[in-house]
Amino acid sequence: MMELVLITGMAGAGKTSALDALEDIGFYAVDNLPLAMLEPYLKHCLEKGGRYSRTAAVIDLRSCHRYSELAEAFRTMQDKYHQDVKFTMLCIEASEEVLMKRFRTQRRSHPVAARKFEGDLDKAIRFEYDELQVLRATADYPLDSSLITAAQLKEQVKTYFSQRITDAMPIQILSFGFKYGAPLEADLVFDMRCLPNPYYVDELRSHTGVEKCVQDYVMNAPESAEYFDKVIKLLKFLVPLYIREGRPQLVVGFGCTGGKHRSVTFAELITAELRKADMHIITHHRDYKKER
C-alpha cells in the first residue's frame, strides 16, 4: 500500500524541517505542491510505485485560499483511494510570539503577509492561526514547535514515521585495513589488531572474513568473543543517542592490518547481530579484495 503524508500548518513553524526529516528516512518529498495538483500527483505515484511508494507533500496557504479547501480535498481523496493509500496529515504550528521572533530574526517575509495583508506580519500570523482551526482537530499528528528546536522537530517526525528505529539514521558498517589508511568518514573506529590474526595460518591466508573458516578462527579466541559482546552493547547504547541528536548517518569502522580477515569478520558478525535488532545496516568492505 502506498503511503502519503500531507504536511501543512503555519509559515515558520517548521514544515520544511519536517519534510527534510521524511526525506532522510526514504520518503519522496515535494514542497509547496499546488492543491489542484494533489490528486494528479497521487495518481502519478500510484502508477509509478517504487520510489514514490512513500511520499510526503507540503500544502499550505501559499497554494490554497482557505484551509477548509484543503480539508475537503483531503477527505475526498481519503474516501476515494482508501483501499490503495494510507493517508496521514501532519499539522505544524507555533505560538504567535515565537513566529514573530523567527521571522524577524531570519529576516524572511511571510508569504501570506505579502499577499493578503500588505506585509502586516501580525495580521498574517493571526489569520493562519484562525484558518488552521479546521485542520487541528482532524490531523493525525498535530505538532506545536514553539518550545523545540529544528533538530528536535525532525527527531519527532522521524519517530512518527520510521518503520525501524534506524530508518531515521542508517548505520554503515565499514571494514578497512590500517595499512591503507583509516577512513576519514568514520564516526567510530574499532581496532581489531589486538585479536588473533588468520594471516599467519597458511590455510587461512588466502581467505577473507566473509568466510566461515576465518570467522571461526577469529571468534574462537576468548578475547574476540568478549570484544564482540562489548561492541554490541556499546552500539545498542549509542545508536538511540545519535538518533536523538539528529545525525543523518552513523559510520562505524572496524580495522585490522590489511582489512581482510579480522575487521571483515567483525563487520559481518556485527551487521548480523544489529539486523536482529531491526536496525538499518549498510555494510562495506573497503580493502578485503586488495592484494588477492
CSV table of C-alpha atoms in Angstrom, one decimal:
chain,number,residue,atom,x,y,z
A,1,MET,CA,0.0,0.0,0.0
A,2,MET,CA,1.3,3.5,-0.9
A,3,GLU,CA,1.8,6.0,1.9
A,4,LEU,CA,1.1,9.7,1.5
A,5,VAL,CA,1.9,12.2,4.3
A,6,LEU,CA,0.4,15.6,3.9
A,7,ILE,CA,2.4,18.3,5.8
A,8,THR,CA,0.6,21.5,6.5
A,9,GLY,CA,0.5,24.3,9.0
A,10,MET,CA,1.7,27.8,9.7
A,11,ALA,CA,4.6,29.6,7.9
A,12,GLY,CA,7.7,29.5,10.0
A,13,ALA,CA,6.5,26.6,12.2
A,14,GLY,CA,8.8,24.0,10.7
A,15,LYS,CA,7.1,22.4,7.7
A,16,THR,CA,10.4,22.4,5.7
A,17,SER,CA,12.3,20.7,8.6
A,18,ALA,CA,9.5,18.1,8.8
A,19,LEU,CA,9.8,17.4,5.0
A,20,ASP,CA,13.5,17.1,5.2
A,21,ALA,CA,13.2,14.6,8.1
A,22,LEU,CA,10.8,12.4,6.0
A,23,GLU,CA,13.2,12.6,3.0
A,24,ASP,CA,16.0,11.5,5.3
A,25,ILE,CA,14.1,8.2,6.1
A,26,GLY,CA,13.2,7.4,2.5
A,27,PHE,CA,10.1,9.5,1.5
A,28,TYR,CA,9.9,11.2,-1.9
A,29,ALA,CA,9.4,14.8,-0.9
A,30,VAL,CA,7.6,17.7,-2.6
A,31,ASP,CA,7.4,21.2,-1.2
A,32,ASN,CA,4.7,23.7,-1.9
A,33,LEU,CA,2.5,21.4,-4.0
A,34,PRO,CA,-0.5,23.3,-5.5
A,35,LEU,CA,-3.7,21.9,-4.1
A,36,ALA,CA,-5.1,21.4,-7.6
A,37,MET,CA,-2.1,19.1,-8.3
A,38,LEU,CA,-2.6,16.8,-5.3
A,39,GLU,CA,-4.8,14.2,-6.9
A,40,PRO,CA,-2.9,14.1,-10.2
A,41,TYR,CA,0.3,13.7,-8.2
A,42,LEU,CA,-1.2,10.9,-6.2
A,43,LYS,CA,-2.3,9.1,-9.4
A,44,HIS,CA,1.3,9.5,-10.7
A,45,CYS,CA,2.7,8.0,-7.5
A,46,LEU,CA,0.2,5.1,-7.7
A,47,GLU,CA,1.1,4.4,-11.3
A,48,LYS,CA,4.9,4.6,-10.9
A,49,GLY,CA,5.3,3.0,-7.4
A,50,GLY,CA,8.9,2.3,-6.4
A,51,ARG,CA,10.5,5.4,-5.1
A,52,TYR,CA,7.0,7.1,-4.9
A,53,SER,CA,5.5,4.4,-2.7
A,54,ARG,CA,6.2,6.6,0.4
A,55,THR,CA,5.8,10.2,-0.4
A,56,ALA,CA,5.3,13.5,1.5
A,57,ALA,CA,4.0,16.8,0.3
A,58,VAL,CA,3.7,20.2,1.8
A,59,ILE,CA,0.5,22.1,1.0
A,60,ASP,CA,-0.4,25.3,2.9
A,61,LEU,CA,-1.9,28.7,2.3
A,62,ARG,CA,0.6,29.5,-0.4
A,63,SER,CA,-1.4,27.3,-2.8
A,64,CYS,CA,-5.0,27.4,-1.4
A,65,HIS,CA,-7.1,30.3,-0.2
A,66,ARG,CA,-8.6,28.6,2.8
A,67,TYR,CA,-7.7,25.5,4.8
A,68,SER,CA,-11.3,24.4,4.5
A,69,GLU,CA,-10.5,23.8,0.8
A,70,LEU,CA,-7.6,21.6,1.8
A,71,ALA,CA,-9.6,19.7,4.4
A,72,GLU,CA,-12.3,19.0,2.0
A,73,ALA,CA,-9.9,17.8,-0.8
A,74,PHE,CA,-8.1,15.6,1.7
A,75,ARG,CA,-11.3,14.0,2.9
A,76,THR,CA,-12.5,13.4,-0.7
A,77,MET,CA,-9.2,11.7,-1.6
A,78,GLN,CA,-9.3,9.5,1.5
A,79,ASP,CA,-12.7,8.3,0.6
A,80,LYS,CA,-11.7,7.7,-3.0
A,81,TYR,CA,-8.4,6.0,-2.5
A,82,HIS,CA,-8.5,4.5,1.0
A,83,GLN,CA,-8.0,0.9,-0.4
A,84,ASP,CA,-4.8,1.8,-2.1
A,85,VAL,CA,-3.3,4.6,0.0
A,86,LYS,CA,-2.5,5.2,3.7
A,87,PHE,CA,-3.2,8.9,4.3
A,88,THR,CA,-1.6,10.8,7.2
A,89,MET,CA,-1.8,14.5,8.0
A,90,LEU,CA,0.9,16.3,9.9
A,91,CYS,CA,-0.2,19.8,11.1
A,92,ILE,CA,2.5,22.0,12.5
A,93,GLU,CA,2.0,25.3,14.3
A,94,ALA,CA,3.8,27.6,16.8
A,95,SER,CA,2.8,30.5,19.1
A,96,GLU,CA,2.4,34.0,17.7
A,97,GLU,CA,5.3,35.2,19.8
A,98,VAL,CA,7.7,32.5,18.6
A,99,LEU,CA,6.7,33.0,14.9
A,100,MET,CA,7.2,36.8,15.2
A,101,LYS,CA,10.6,36.2,16.6
A,102,ARG,CA,11.6,33.7,13.9
A,103,PHE,CA,10.5,35.9,11.0
A,104,ARG,CA,12.2,39.0,12.4
A,105,THR,CA,15.4,37.1,13.3
A,106,GLN,CA,15.7,35.4,10.0
A,107,ARG,CA,14.6,38.5,8.0
A,108,ARG,CA,12.2,36.4,6.0
A,109,SER,CA,9.0,37.7,4.5
A,110,HIS,CA,5.8,35.9,5.5
A,111,PRO,CA,4.1,34.5,2.3
A,112,VAL,CA,0.6,35.3,3.5
A,113,ALA,CA,1.5,38.7,4.8
A,114,ALA,CA,2.9,39.8,1.5
A,115,ARG,CA,-0.1,38.5,-0.5
A,116,LYS,CA,-3.0,39.4,1.7
A,117,PHE,CA,-2.1,42.0,4.3
A,118,GLU,CA,0.3,44.4,2.7
A,119,GLY,CA,3.2,43.0,4.7
A,120,ASP,CA,1.5,43.1,8.1
A,121,LEU,CA,3.1,40.2,9.9
A,122,ASP,CA,0.8,40.3,13.0
A,123,LYS,CA,-2.4,40.0,10.8
A,124,ALA,CA,-0.9,37.2,8.7
A,125,ILE,CA,0.0,35.1,11.7
A,126,ARG,CA,-3.4,35.5,13.3
A,127,PHE,CA,-5.1,34.7,10.0
A,128,GLU,CA,-3.2,31.5,9.7
A,129,TYR,CA,-3.8,30.6,13.3
A,130,ASP,CA,-7.6,31.0,12.8
A,131,GLU,CA,-7.6,29.2,9.5
A,132,LEU,CA,-5.8,26.2,11.0
A,133,GLN,CA,-8.7,25.5,13.3
A,134,VAL,CA,-10.4,23.4,10.6
A,135,LEU,CA,-7.3,21.1,10.4
A,136,ARG,CA,-6.3,20.9,14.1
A,137,ALA,CA,-9.0,18.5,15.2
A,138,THR,CA,-8.6,16.1,12.2
A,139,ALA,CA,-4.8,16.0,11.9
A,140,ASP,CA,-3.3,12.6,12.7
A,141,TYR,CA,-0.2,14.3,14.2
A,142,PRO,CA,-0.7,17.9,15.5
A,143,LEU,CA,2.7,19.3,16.4
A,144,ASP,CA,3.5,22.6,18.2
A,145,SER,CA,7.1,23.6,17.5
A,146,SER,CA,7.1,26.6,19.9
A,147,LEU,CA,9.4,25.1,22.5
A,148,ILE,CA,11.5,22.7,20.4
A,149,THR,CA,14.5,23.2,18.1
A,150,ALA,CA,14.5,22.2,14.4
A,151,ALA,CA,16.6,19.2,15.3
A,152,GLN,CA,14.1,18.1,17.9
A,153,LEU,CA,11.2,18.6,15.5
A,154,LYS,CA,13.0,16.4,12.9
A,155,GLU,CA,13.5,13.7,15.6
A,156,GLN,CA,9.9,13.7,16.5
A,157,VAL,CA,8.8,13.4,12.8
A,158,LYS,CA,11.2,10.6,12.2
A,159,THR,CA,9.9,8.8,15.3
A,160,TYR,CA,6.4,9.1,14.0
A,161,PHE,CA,7.1,7.6,10.5
A,162,SER,CA,10.2,5.4,10.8
A,163,GLN,CA,9.4,1.8,10.1
A,164,ARG,CA,12.5,0.8,12.1
A,165,ILE,CA,14.4,2.8,14.7
A,166,THR,CA,17.4,3.3,12.5
A,167,ASP,CA,15.5,4.3,9.4
A,168,ALA,CA,16.0,7.7,11.0
A,169,MET,CA,19.7,7.1,10.8
A,170,PRO,CA,21.2,4.4,8.6
A,171,ILE,CA,24.3,2.7,10.1
A,172,GLN,CA,27.2,2.0,7.8
A,173,ILE,CA,29.5,-0.8,8.9
A,174,LEU,CA,32.8,-0.4,7.3
A,175,SER,CA,35.8,-2.8,7.4
A,176,PHE,CA,39.3,-1.5,6.4
A,177,GLY,CA,43.0,-2.0,6.6
A,178,PHE,CA,45.1,0.4,8.6
A,179,LYS,CA,47.9,-0.1,6.1
A,180,TYR,CA,45.7,1.7,3.5
A,181,GLY,CA,44.7,4.5,5.9
A,182,ALA,CA,41.9,4.9,8.4
A,183,PRO,CA,38.6,6.1,6.9
A,184,LEU,CA,38.1,9.8,7.4
A,185,GLU,CA,34.3,9.4,7.2
A,186,ALA,CA,34.1,7.0,10.2
A,187,ASP,CA,32.4,8.3,13.3
A,188,LEU,CA,33.5,5.4,15.5
A,189,VAL,CA,36.6,3.2,14.8
A,190,PHE,CA,37.3,-0.2,16.5
A,191,ASP,CA,40.8,-1.6,16.2
A,192,MET,CA,40.9,-5.4,15.6
A,193,ARG,CA,44.7,-5.7,15.5
A,194,CYS,CA,44.8,-7.0,19.1
A,195,LEU,CA,43.0,-10.2,18.1
A,196,PRO,CA,44.5,-13.4,16.6
A,197,ASN,CA,45.5,-12.9,13.0
A,198,PRO,CA,44.5,-15.6,10.4
A,199,TYR,CA,47.1,-14.2,8.1
A,200,TYR,CA,49.7,-16.3,9.9
A,201,VAL,CA,47.8,-19.5,9.4
A,202,ASP,CA,48.8,-20.9,6.0
A,203,GLU,CA,45.4,-22.4,5.1
A,204,LEU,CA,43.5,-19.3,6.0
A,205,ARG,CA,45.8,-16.6,4.5
A,206,SER,CA,44.1,-16.5,1.1
A,207,HIS,CA,40.6,-16.5,2.6
A,208,THR,CA,38.7,-13.5,4.0
A,209,GLY,CA,36.4,-12.6,6.9
A,210,VAL,CA,33.3,-13.2,4.9
A,211,GLU,CA,34.1,-16.9,5.0
A,212,LYS,CA,33.1,-19.1,7.9
A,213,CYS,CA,36.6,-20.7,8.3
A,214,VAL,CA,38.1,-17.3,9.0
A,215,GLN,CA,35.2,-16.2,11.3
A,216,ASP,CA,35.5,-19.4,13.3
A,217,TYR,CA,39.3,-18.9,13.8
A,218,VAL,CA,38.9,-15.3,14.9
A,219,MET,CA,35.9,-15.8,17.2
A,220,ASN,CA,37.3,-19.0,18.9
A,221,ALA,CA,39.6,-16.7,20.9
A,222,PRO,CA,38.0,-15.7,24.3
A,223,GLU,CA,39.1,-12.1,23.8
A,224,SER,CA,37.4,-11.9,20.5
A,225,ALA,CA,34.1,-13.1,21.9
A,226,GLU,CA,34.4,-10.6,24.8
A,227,TYR,CA,35.3,-7.8,22.5
A,228,PHE,CA,32.3,-8.6,20.2
A,229,ASP,CA,29.9,-8.6,23.2
A,230,LYS,CA,31.2,-5.2,24.4
A,231,VAL,CA,31.0,-3.6,21.0
A,232,ILE,CA,27.4,-4.8,20.5
A,233,LYS,CA,26.3,-3.4,23.9
A,234,LEU,CA,28.1,-0.1,23.2
A,235,LEU,CA,26.4,0.3,19.8
A,236,LYS,CA,23.0,-0.5,21.2
A,237,PHE,CA,23.5,2.1,23.8
A,238,LEU,CA,24.9,4.8,21.4
A,239,VAL,CA,22.6,4.4,18.4
A,240,PRO,CA,19.5,5.9,20.1
A,241,LEU,CA,21.6,8.8,21.4
A,242,TYR,CA,22.9,9.6,17.9
A,243,ILE,CA,19.4,9.4,16.5
A,244,ARG,CA,18.2,11.8,19.2
A,245,GLU,CA,21.0,14.2,18.3
A,246,GLY,CA,19.6,14.2,14.7
A,247,ARG,CA,22.6,12.7,13.0
A,248,PRO,CA,21.6,11.6,9.4
A,249,GLN,CA,24.1,8.6,9.3
A,250,LEU,CA,26.5,6.8,11.6
A,251,VAL,CA,29.6,5.2,10.1
A,252,VAL,CA,31.3,2.5,12.3
A,253,GLY,CA,34.7,1.3,11.2
A,254,PHE,CA,36.4,-1.9,12.0
A,255,GLY,CA,40.1,-2.0,11.2
A,256,CYS,CA,42.9,-4.6,11.1
A,257,THR,CA,46.3,-4.5,9.4
A,258,GLY,CA,45.2,-5.5,5.9
A,259,GLY,CA,41.5,-5.2,6.1
A,260,LYS,CA,40.9,-8.8,5.0
A,261,HIS,CA,40.4,-11.1,8.0
A,262,ARG,CA,39.7,-9.7,11.5
A,263,SER,CA,38.0,-6.5,10.5
A,264,VAL,CA,35.8,-8.2,7.9
A,265,THR,CA,34.9,-10.9,10.4
A,266,PHE,CA,33.7,-8.3,12.9
A,267,ALA,CA,31.9,-6.2,10.3
A,268,GLU,CA,30.0,-9.3,9.1
A,269,LEU,CA,29.0,-10.6,12.5
A,270,ILE,CA,28.2,-7.1,14.0
A,271,THR,CA,26.0,-6.5,10.9
A,272,ALA,CA,24.1,-9.8,11.5
A,273,GLU,CA,23.6,-9.0,15.2
A,274,LEU,CA,22.4,-5.5,14.7
A,275,ARG,CA,20.0,-6.6,12.0
A,276,LYS,CA,18.4,-8.9,14.5
A,277,ALA,CA,17.6,-5.7,16.5
A,278,ASP,CA,15.8,-4.5,13.3
A,279,MET,CA,18.4,-1.8,12.6
A,280,HIS,CA,19.0,-0.4,9.1
A,281,ILE,CA,22.6,-1.5,8.3
A,282,ILE,CA,24.7,-0.9,5.2
A,283,THR,CA,27.9,-3.0,5.1
A,284,HIS,CA,31.0,-2.2,3.0
A,285,HIS,CA,34.4,-4.0,3.0
A,286,ARG,CA,36.8,-1.4,1.7
A,287,ASP,CA,40.0,-3.3,1.4
A,288,TYR,CA,39.3,-7.0,1.6
A,289,LYS,CA,40.0,-7.7,-2.1
A,290,LYS,CA,43.3,-5.9,-2.3
A,291,GLU,CA,46.5,-8.0,-2.8
A,292,ARG,CA,44.4,-11.1,-3.7
